[in-house]
mmCIF file of N, CA and C in Angstrom:
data_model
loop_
_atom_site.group_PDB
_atom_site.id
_atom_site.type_symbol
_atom_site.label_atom_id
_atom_site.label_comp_id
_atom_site.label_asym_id
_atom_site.label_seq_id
_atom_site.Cartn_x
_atom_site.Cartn_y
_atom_site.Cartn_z
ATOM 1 N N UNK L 5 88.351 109.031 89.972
ATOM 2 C CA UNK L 5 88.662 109.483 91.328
ATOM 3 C C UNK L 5 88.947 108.266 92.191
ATOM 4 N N UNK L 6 89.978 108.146 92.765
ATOM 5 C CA UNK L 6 90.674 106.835 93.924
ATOM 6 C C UNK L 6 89.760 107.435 95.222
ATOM 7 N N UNK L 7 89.639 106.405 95.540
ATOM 8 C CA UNK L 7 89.199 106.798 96.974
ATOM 9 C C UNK L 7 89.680 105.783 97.947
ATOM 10 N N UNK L 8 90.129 106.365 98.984
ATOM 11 C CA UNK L 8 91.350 105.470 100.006
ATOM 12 C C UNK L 8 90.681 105.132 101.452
ATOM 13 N N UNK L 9 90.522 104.214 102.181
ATOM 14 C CA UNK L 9 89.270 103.681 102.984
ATOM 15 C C UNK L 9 90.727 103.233 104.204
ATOM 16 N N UNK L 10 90.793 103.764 105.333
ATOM 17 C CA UNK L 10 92.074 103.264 106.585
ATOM 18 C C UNK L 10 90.825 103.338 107.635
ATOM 19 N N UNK L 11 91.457 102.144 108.289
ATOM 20 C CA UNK L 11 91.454 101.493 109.205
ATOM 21 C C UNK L 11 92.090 101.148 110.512
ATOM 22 N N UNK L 12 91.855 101.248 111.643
ATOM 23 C CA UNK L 12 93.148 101.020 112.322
ATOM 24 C C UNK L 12 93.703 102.245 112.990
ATOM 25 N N UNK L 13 94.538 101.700 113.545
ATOM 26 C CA UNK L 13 95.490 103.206 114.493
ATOM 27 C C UNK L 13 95.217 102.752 115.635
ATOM 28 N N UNK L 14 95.782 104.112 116.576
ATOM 29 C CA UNK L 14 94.815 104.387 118.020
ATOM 30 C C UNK L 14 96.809 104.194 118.644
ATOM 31 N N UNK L 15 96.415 103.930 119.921
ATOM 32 C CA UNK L 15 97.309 104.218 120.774
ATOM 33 C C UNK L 15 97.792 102.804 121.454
ATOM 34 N N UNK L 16 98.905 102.460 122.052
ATOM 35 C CA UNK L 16 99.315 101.452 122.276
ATOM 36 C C UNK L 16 101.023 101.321 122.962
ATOM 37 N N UNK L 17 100.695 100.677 123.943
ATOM 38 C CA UNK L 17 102.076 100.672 124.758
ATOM 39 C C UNK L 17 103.429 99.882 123.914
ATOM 40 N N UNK L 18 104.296 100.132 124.360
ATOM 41 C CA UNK L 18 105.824 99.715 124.067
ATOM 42 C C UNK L 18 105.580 98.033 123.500
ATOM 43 N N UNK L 19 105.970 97.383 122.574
ATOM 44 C CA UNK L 19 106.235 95.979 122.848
ATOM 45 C C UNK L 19 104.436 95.340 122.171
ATOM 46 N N UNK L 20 103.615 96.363 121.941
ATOM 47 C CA UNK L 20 102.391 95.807 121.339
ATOM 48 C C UNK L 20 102.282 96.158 120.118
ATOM 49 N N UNK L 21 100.840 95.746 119.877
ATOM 50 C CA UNK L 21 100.779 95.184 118.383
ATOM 51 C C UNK L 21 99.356 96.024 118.056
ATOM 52 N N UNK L 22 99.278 96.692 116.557
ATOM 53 C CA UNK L 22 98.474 97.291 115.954
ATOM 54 C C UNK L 22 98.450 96.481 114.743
ATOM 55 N N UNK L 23 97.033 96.898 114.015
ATOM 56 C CA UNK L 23 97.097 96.514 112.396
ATOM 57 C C UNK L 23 96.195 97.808 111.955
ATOM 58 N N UNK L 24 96.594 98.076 110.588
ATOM 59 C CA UNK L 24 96.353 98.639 109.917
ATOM 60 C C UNK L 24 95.596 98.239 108.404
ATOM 61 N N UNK L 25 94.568 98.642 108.333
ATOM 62 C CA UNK L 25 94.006 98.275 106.576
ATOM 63 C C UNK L 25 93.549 99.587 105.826
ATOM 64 N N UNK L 26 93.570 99.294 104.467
ATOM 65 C CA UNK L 26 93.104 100.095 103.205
ATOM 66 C C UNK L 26 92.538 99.453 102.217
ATOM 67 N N UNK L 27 91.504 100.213 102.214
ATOM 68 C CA UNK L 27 90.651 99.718 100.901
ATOM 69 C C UNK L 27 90.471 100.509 100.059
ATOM 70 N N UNK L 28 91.367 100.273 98.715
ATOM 71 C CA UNK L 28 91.291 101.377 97.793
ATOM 72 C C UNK L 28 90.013 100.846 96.411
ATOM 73 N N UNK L 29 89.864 102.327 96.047
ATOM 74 C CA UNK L 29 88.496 101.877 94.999
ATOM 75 C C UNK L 29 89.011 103.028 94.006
ATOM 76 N N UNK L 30 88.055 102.559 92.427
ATOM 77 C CA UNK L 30 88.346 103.992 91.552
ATOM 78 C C UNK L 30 89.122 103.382 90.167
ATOM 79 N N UNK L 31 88.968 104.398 89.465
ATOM 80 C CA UNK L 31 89.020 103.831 88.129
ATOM 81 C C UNK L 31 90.437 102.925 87.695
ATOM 82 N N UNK L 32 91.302 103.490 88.810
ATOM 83 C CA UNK L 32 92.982 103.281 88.495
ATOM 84 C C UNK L 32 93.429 102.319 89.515
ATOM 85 N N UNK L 33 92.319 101.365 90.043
ATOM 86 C CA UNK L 33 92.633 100.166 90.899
ATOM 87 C C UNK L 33 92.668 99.443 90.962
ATOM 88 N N UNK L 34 93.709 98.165 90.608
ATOM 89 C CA UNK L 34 94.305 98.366 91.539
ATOM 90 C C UNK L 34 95.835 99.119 90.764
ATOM 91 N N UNK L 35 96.791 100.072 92.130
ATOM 92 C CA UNK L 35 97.884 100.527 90.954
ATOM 93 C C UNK L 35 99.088 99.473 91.051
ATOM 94 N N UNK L 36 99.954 99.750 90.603
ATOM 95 C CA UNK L 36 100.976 98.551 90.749
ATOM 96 C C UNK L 36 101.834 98.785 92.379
ATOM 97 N N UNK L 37 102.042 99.783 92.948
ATOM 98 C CA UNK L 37 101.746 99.562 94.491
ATOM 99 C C UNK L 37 101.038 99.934 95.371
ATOM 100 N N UNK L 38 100.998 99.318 96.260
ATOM 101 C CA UNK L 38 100.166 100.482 97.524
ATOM 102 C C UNK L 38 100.620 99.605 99.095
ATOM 103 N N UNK L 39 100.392 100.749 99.441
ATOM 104 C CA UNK L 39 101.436 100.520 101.016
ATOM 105 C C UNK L 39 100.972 101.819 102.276
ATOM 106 N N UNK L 40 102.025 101.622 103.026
ATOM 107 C CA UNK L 40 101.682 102.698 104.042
ATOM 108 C C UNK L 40 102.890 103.805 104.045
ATOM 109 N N UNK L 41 102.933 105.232 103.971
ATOM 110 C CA UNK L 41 104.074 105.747 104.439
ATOM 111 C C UNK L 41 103.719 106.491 105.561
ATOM 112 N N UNK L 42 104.369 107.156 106.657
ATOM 113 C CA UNK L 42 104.811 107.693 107.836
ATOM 114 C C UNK L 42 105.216 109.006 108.114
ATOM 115 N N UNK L 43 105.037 109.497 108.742
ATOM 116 C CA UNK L 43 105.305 110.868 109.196
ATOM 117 C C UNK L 43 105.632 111.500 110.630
ATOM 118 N N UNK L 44 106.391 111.739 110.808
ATOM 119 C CA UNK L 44 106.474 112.393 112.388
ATOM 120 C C UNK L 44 107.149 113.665 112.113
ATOM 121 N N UNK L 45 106.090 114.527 113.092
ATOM 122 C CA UNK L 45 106.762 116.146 112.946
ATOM 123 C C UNK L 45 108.035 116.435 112.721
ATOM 124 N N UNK L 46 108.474 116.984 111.754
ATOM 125 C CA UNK L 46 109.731 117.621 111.994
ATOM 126 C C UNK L 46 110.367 116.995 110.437
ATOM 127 N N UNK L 47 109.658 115.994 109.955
ATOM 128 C CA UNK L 47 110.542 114.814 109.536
ATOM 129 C C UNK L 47 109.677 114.631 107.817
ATOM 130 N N UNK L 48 110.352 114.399 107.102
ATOM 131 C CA UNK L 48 109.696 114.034 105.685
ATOM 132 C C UNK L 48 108.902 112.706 105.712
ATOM 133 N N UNK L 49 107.818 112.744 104.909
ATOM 134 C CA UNK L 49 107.521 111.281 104.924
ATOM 135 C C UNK L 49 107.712 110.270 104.516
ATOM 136 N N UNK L 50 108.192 109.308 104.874
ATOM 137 C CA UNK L 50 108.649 108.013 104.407
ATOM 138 C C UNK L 50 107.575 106.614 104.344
ATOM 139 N N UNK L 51 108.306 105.883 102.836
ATOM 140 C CA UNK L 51 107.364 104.927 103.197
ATOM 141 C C UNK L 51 108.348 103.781 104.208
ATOM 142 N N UNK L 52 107.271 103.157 104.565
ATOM 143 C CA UNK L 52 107.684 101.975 105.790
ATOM 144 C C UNK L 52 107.104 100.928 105.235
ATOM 145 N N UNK L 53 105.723 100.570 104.336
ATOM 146 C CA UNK L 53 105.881 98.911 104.193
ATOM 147 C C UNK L 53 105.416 99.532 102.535
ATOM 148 N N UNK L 54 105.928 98.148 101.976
ATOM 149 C CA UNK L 54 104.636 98.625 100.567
ATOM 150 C C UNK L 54 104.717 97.039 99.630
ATOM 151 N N UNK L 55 103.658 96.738 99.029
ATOM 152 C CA UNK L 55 103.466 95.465 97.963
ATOM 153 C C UNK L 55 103.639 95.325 96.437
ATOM 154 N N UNK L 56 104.046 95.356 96.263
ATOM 155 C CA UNK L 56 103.918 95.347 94.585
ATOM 156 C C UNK L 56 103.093 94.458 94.150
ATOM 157 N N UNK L 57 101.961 95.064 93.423
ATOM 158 C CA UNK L 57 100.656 94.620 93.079
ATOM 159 C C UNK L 57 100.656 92.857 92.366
ATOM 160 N N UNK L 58 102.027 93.265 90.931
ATOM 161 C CA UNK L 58 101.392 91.863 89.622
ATOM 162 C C UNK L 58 102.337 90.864 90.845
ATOM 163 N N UNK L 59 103.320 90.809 91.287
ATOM 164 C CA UNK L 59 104.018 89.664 91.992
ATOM 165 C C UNK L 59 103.755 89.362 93.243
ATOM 166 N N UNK L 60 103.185 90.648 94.231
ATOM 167 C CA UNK L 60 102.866 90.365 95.487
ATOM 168 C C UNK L 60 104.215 90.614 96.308
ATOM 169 N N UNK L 61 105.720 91.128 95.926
ATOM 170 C CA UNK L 61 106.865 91.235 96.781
ATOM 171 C C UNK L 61 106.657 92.232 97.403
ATOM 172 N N UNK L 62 107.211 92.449 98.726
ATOM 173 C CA UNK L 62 106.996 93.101 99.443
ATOM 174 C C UNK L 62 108.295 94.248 99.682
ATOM 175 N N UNK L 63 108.454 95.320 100.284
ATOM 176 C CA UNK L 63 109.096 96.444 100.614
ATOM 177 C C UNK L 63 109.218 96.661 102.499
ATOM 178 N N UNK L 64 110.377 96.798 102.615
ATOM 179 C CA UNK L 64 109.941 97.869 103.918
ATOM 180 C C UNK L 64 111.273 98.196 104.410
ATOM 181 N N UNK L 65 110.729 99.249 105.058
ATOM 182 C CA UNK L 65 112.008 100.476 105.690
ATOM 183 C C UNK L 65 112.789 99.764 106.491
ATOM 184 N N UNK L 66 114.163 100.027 106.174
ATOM 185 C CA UNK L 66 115.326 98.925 107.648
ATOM 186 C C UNK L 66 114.336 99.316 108.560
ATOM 187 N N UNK L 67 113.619 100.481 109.623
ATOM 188 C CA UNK L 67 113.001 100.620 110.864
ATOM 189 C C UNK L 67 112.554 99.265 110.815
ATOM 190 N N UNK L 68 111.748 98.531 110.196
ATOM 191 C CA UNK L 68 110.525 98.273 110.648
ATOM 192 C C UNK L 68 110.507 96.908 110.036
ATOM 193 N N UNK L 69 111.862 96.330 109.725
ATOM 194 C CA UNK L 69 111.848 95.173 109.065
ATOM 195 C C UNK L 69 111.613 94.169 110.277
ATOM 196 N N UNK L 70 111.221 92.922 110.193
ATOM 197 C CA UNK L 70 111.158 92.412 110.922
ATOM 198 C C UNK L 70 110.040 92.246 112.251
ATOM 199 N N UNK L 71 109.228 93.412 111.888
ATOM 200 C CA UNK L 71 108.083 93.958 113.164
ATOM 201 C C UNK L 71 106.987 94.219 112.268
ATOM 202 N N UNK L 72 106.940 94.556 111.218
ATOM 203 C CA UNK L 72 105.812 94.601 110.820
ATOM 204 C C UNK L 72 105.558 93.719 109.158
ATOM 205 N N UNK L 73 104.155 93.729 108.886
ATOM 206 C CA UNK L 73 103.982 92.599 107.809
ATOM 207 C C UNK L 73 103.317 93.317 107.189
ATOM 208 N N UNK L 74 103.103 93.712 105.471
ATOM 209 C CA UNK L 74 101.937 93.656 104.792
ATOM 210 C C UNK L 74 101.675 92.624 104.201
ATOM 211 N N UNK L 75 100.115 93.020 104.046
ATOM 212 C CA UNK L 75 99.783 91.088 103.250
ATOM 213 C C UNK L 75 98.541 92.221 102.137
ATOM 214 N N UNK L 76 98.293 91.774 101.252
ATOM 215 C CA UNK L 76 96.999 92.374 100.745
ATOM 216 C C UNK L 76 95.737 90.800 100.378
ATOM 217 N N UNK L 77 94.873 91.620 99.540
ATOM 218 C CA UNK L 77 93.521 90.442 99.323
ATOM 219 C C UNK L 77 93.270 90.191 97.872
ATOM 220 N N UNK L 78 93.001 89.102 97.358
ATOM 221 C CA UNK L 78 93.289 88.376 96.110
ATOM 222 C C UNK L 78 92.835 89.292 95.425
ATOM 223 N N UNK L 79 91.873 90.711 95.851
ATOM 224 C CA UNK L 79 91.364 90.961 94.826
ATOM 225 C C UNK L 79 92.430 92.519 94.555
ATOM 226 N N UNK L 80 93.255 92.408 95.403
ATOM 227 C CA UNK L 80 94.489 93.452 95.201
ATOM 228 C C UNK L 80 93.764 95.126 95.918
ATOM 229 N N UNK L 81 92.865 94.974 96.028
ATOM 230 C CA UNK L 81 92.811 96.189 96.463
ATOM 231 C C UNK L 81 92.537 96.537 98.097
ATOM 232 N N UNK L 82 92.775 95.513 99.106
ATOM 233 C CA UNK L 82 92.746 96.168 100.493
ATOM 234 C C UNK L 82 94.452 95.619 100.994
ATOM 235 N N UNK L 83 94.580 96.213 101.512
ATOM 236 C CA UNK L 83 95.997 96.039 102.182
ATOM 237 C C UNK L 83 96.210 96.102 103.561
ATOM 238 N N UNK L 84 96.772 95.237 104.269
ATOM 239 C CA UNK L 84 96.716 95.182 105.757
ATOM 240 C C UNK L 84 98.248 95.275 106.222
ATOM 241 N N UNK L 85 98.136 96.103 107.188
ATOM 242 C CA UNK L 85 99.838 96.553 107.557
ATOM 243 C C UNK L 85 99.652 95.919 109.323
ATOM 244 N N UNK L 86 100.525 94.203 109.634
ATOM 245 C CA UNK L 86 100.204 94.585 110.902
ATOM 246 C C UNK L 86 101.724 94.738 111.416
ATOM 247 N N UNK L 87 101.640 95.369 112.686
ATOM 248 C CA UNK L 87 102.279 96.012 113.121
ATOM 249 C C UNK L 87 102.837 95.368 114.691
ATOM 250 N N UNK L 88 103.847 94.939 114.464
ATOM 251 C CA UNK L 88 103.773 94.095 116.047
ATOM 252 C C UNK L 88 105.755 94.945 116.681
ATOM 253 N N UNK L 89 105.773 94.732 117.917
ATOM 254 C CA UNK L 89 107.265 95.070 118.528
ATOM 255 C C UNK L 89 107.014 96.461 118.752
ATOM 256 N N UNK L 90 106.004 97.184 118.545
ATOM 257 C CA UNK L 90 106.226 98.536 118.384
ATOM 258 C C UNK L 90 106.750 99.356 119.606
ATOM 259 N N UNK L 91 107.565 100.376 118.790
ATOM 260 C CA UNK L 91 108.361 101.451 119.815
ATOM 261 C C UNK L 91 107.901 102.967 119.621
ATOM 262 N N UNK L 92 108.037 103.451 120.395
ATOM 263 C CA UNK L 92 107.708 105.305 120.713
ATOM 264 C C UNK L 92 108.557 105.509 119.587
ATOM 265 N N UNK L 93 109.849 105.127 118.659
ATOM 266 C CA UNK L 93 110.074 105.765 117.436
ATOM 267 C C UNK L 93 108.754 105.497 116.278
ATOM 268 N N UNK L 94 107.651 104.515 116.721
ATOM 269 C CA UNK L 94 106.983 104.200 115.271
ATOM 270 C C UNK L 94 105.828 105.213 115.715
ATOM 271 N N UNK L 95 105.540 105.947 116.242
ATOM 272 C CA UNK L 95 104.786 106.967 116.754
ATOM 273 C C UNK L 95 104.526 107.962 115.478
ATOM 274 N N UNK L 96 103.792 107.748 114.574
ATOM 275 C CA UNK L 96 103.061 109.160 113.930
ATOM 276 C C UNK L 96 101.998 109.485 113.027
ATOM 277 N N UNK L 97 101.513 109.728 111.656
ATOM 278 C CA UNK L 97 101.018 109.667 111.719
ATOM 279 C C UNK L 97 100.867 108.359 110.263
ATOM 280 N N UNK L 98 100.543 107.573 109.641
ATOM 281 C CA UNK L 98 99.924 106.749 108.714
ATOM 282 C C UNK L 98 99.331 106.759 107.531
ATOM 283 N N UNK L 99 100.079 106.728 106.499
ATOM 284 C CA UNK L 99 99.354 107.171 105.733
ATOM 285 C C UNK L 99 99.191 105.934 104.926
ATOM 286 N N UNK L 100 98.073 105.402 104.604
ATOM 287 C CA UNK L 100 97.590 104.625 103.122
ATOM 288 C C UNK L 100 97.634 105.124 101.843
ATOM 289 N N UNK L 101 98.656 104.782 100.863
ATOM 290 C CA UNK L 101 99.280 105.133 99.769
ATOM 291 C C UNK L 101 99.458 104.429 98.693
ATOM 292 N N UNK L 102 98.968 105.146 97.339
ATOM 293 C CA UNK L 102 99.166 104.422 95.990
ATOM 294 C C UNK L 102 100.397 104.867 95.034
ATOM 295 N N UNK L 103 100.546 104.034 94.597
ATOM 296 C CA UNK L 103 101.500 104.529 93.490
ATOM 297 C C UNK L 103 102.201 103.167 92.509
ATOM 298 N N UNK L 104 103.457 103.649 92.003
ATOM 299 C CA UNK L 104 104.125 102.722 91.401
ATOM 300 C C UNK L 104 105.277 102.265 91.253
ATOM 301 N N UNK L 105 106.162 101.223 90.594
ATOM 302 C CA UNK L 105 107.526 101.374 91.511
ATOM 303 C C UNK L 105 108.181 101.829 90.396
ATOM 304 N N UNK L 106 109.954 101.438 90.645
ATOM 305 C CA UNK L 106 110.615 101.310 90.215
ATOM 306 C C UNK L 106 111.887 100.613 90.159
ATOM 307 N N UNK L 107 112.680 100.061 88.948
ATOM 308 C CA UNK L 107 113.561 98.975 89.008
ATOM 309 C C UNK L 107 115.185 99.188 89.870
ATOM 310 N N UNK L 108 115.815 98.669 90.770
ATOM 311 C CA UNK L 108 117.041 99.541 90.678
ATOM 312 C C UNK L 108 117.729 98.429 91.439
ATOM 313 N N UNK L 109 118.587 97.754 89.897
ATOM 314 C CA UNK L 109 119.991 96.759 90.290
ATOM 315 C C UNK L 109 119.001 95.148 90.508
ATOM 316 N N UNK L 110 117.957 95.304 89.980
ATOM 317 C CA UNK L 110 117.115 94.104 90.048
ATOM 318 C C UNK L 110 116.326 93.848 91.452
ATOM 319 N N UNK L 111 116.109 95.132 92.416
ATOM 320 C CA UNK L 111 115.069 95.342 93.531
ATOM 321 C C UNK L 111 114.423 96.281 93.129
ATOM 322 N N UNK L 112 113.427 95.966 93.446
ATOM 323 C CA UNK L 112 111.955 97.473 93.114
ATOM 324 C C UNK L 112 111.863 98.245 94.631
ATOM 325 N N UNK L 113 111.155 99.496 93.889
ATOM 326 C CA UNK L 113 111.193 100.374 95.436
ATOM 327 C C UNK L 113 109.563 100.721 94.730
ATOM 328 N N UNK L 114 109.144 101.242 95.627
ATOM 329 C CA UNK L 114 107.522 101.832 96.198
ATOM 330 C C UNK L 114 108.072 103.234 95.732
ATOM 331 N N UNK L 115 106.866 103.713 94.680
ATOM 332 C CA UNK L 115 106.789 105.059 94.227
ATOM 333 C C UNK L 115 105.496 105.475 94.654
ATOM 334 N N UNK L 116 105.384 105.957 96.237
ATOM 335 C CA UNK L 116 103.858 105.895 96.254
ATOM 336 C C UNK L 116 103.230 108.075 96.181
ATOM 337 N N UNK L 117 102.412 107.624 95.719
ATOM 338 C CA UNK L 117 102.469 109.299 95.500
ATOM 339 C C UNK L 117 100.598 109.641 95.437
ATOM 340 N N UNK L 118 99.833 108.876 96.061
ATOM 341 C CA UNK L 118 98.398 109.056 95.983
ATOM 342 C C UNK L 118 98.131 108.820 98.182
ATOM 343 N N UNK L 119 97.931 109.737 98.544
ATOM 344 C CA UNK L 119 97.937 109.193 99.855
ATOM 345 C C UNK L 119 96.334 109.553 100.761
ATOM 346 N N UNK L 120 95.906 109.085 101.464
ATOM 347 C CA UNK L 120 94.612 109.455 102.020
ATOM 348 C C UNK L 120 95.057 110.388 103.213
ATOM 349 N N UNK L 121 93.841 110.200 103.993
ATOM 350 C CA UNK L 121 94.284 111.552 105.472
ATOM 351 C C UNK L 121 95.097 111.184 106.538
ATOM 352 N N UNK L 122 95.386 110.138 106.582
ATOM 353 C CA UNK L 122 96.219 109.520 107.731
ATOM 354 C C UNK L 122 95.437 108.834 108.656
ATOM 355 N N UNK L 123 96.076 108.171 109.717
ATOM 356 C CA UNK L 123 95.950 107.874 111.072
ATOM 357 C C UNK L 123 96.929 107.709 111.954
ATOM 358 N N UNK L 124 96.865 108.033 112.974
ATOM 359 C CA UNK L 124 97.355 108.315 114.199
ATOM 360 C C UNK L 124 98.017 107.024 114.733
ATOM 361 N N UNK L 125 98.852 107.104 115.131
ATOM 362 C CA UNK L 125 99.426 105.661 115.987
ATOM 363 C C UNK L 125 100.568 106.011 117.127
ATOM 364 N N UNK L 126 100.269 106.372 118.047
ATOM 365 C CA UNK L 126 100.958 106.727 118.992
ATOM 366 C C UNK L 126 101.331 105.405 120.095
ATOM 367 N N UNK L 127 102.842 105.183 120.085
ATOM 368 C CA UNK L 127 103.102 104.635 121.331
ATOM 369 C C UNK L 127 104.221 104.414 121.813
ATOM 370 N N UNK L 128 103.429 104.428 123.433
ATOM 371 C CA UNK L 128 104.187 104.879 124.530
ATOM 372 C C UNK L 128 104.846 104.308 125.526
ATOM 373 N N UNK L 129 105.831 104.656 125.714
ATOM 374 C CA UNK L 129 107.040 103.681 126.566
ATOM 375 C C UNK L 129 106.562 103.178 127.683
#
């Protein structure tokens, strides 16, 4: 059984900065990724940052390139998403997510498909 440990959220004006962490535990940890994906009503969820475990390369959504960072911890299993520039589009809800990737044209993508309950990150213009 994985068990997924978030951190972080809450609310925050235009132009500021959040961080986000996960601490994953359980027989299948660490997996070869884990990251954060996103959700806002109406809308499928997407991932927005993610790591690939054996190399440490990183992933993230055109949104959010450039504004936000993951980094994880030597021992591979907590992951920190921080979050800086933020806009009322990064508004929803957070999810801390495992999974694994895949190869395509010699870039990997985030197959994340294990996710915890979310958190909230609302902000406002």
């Amino acid at each position: 059984h994985v068990q997924l440990v978030e951190s972080g959220g809450g609310s925050v004006r235009a132009g500021g900065s959040l961080r986000l962490s996960c601490t994953a535990s359980g027989k299948t940890v660490p997996s070869p990724a884990m990251g954060w994906m996103r959700q806002v009503p109406g809308a499928n969820r997407e991932t927005v940052a993610a790591i690939e475990n054996r190399g440490g390369t990183t992933y993230y959504h055109a949104s959010v390139k450039g504004r936000f960072t993951i980094s994880q911890d030597n021992a591979k299993t907590t992951a920190y998403l921080q979050m800086n520039s933020l806009t009322p589009d990064d508004t929803g809800m957070y999810y801390c997510a495992l999974g694994g990737t895949r190869g395509v044209g010699g870039t990997w993508y985030p197959e994340l498909n294990y996710w915890d309950k979310g958190t909230q990150v609302t902000v406002s213009s």
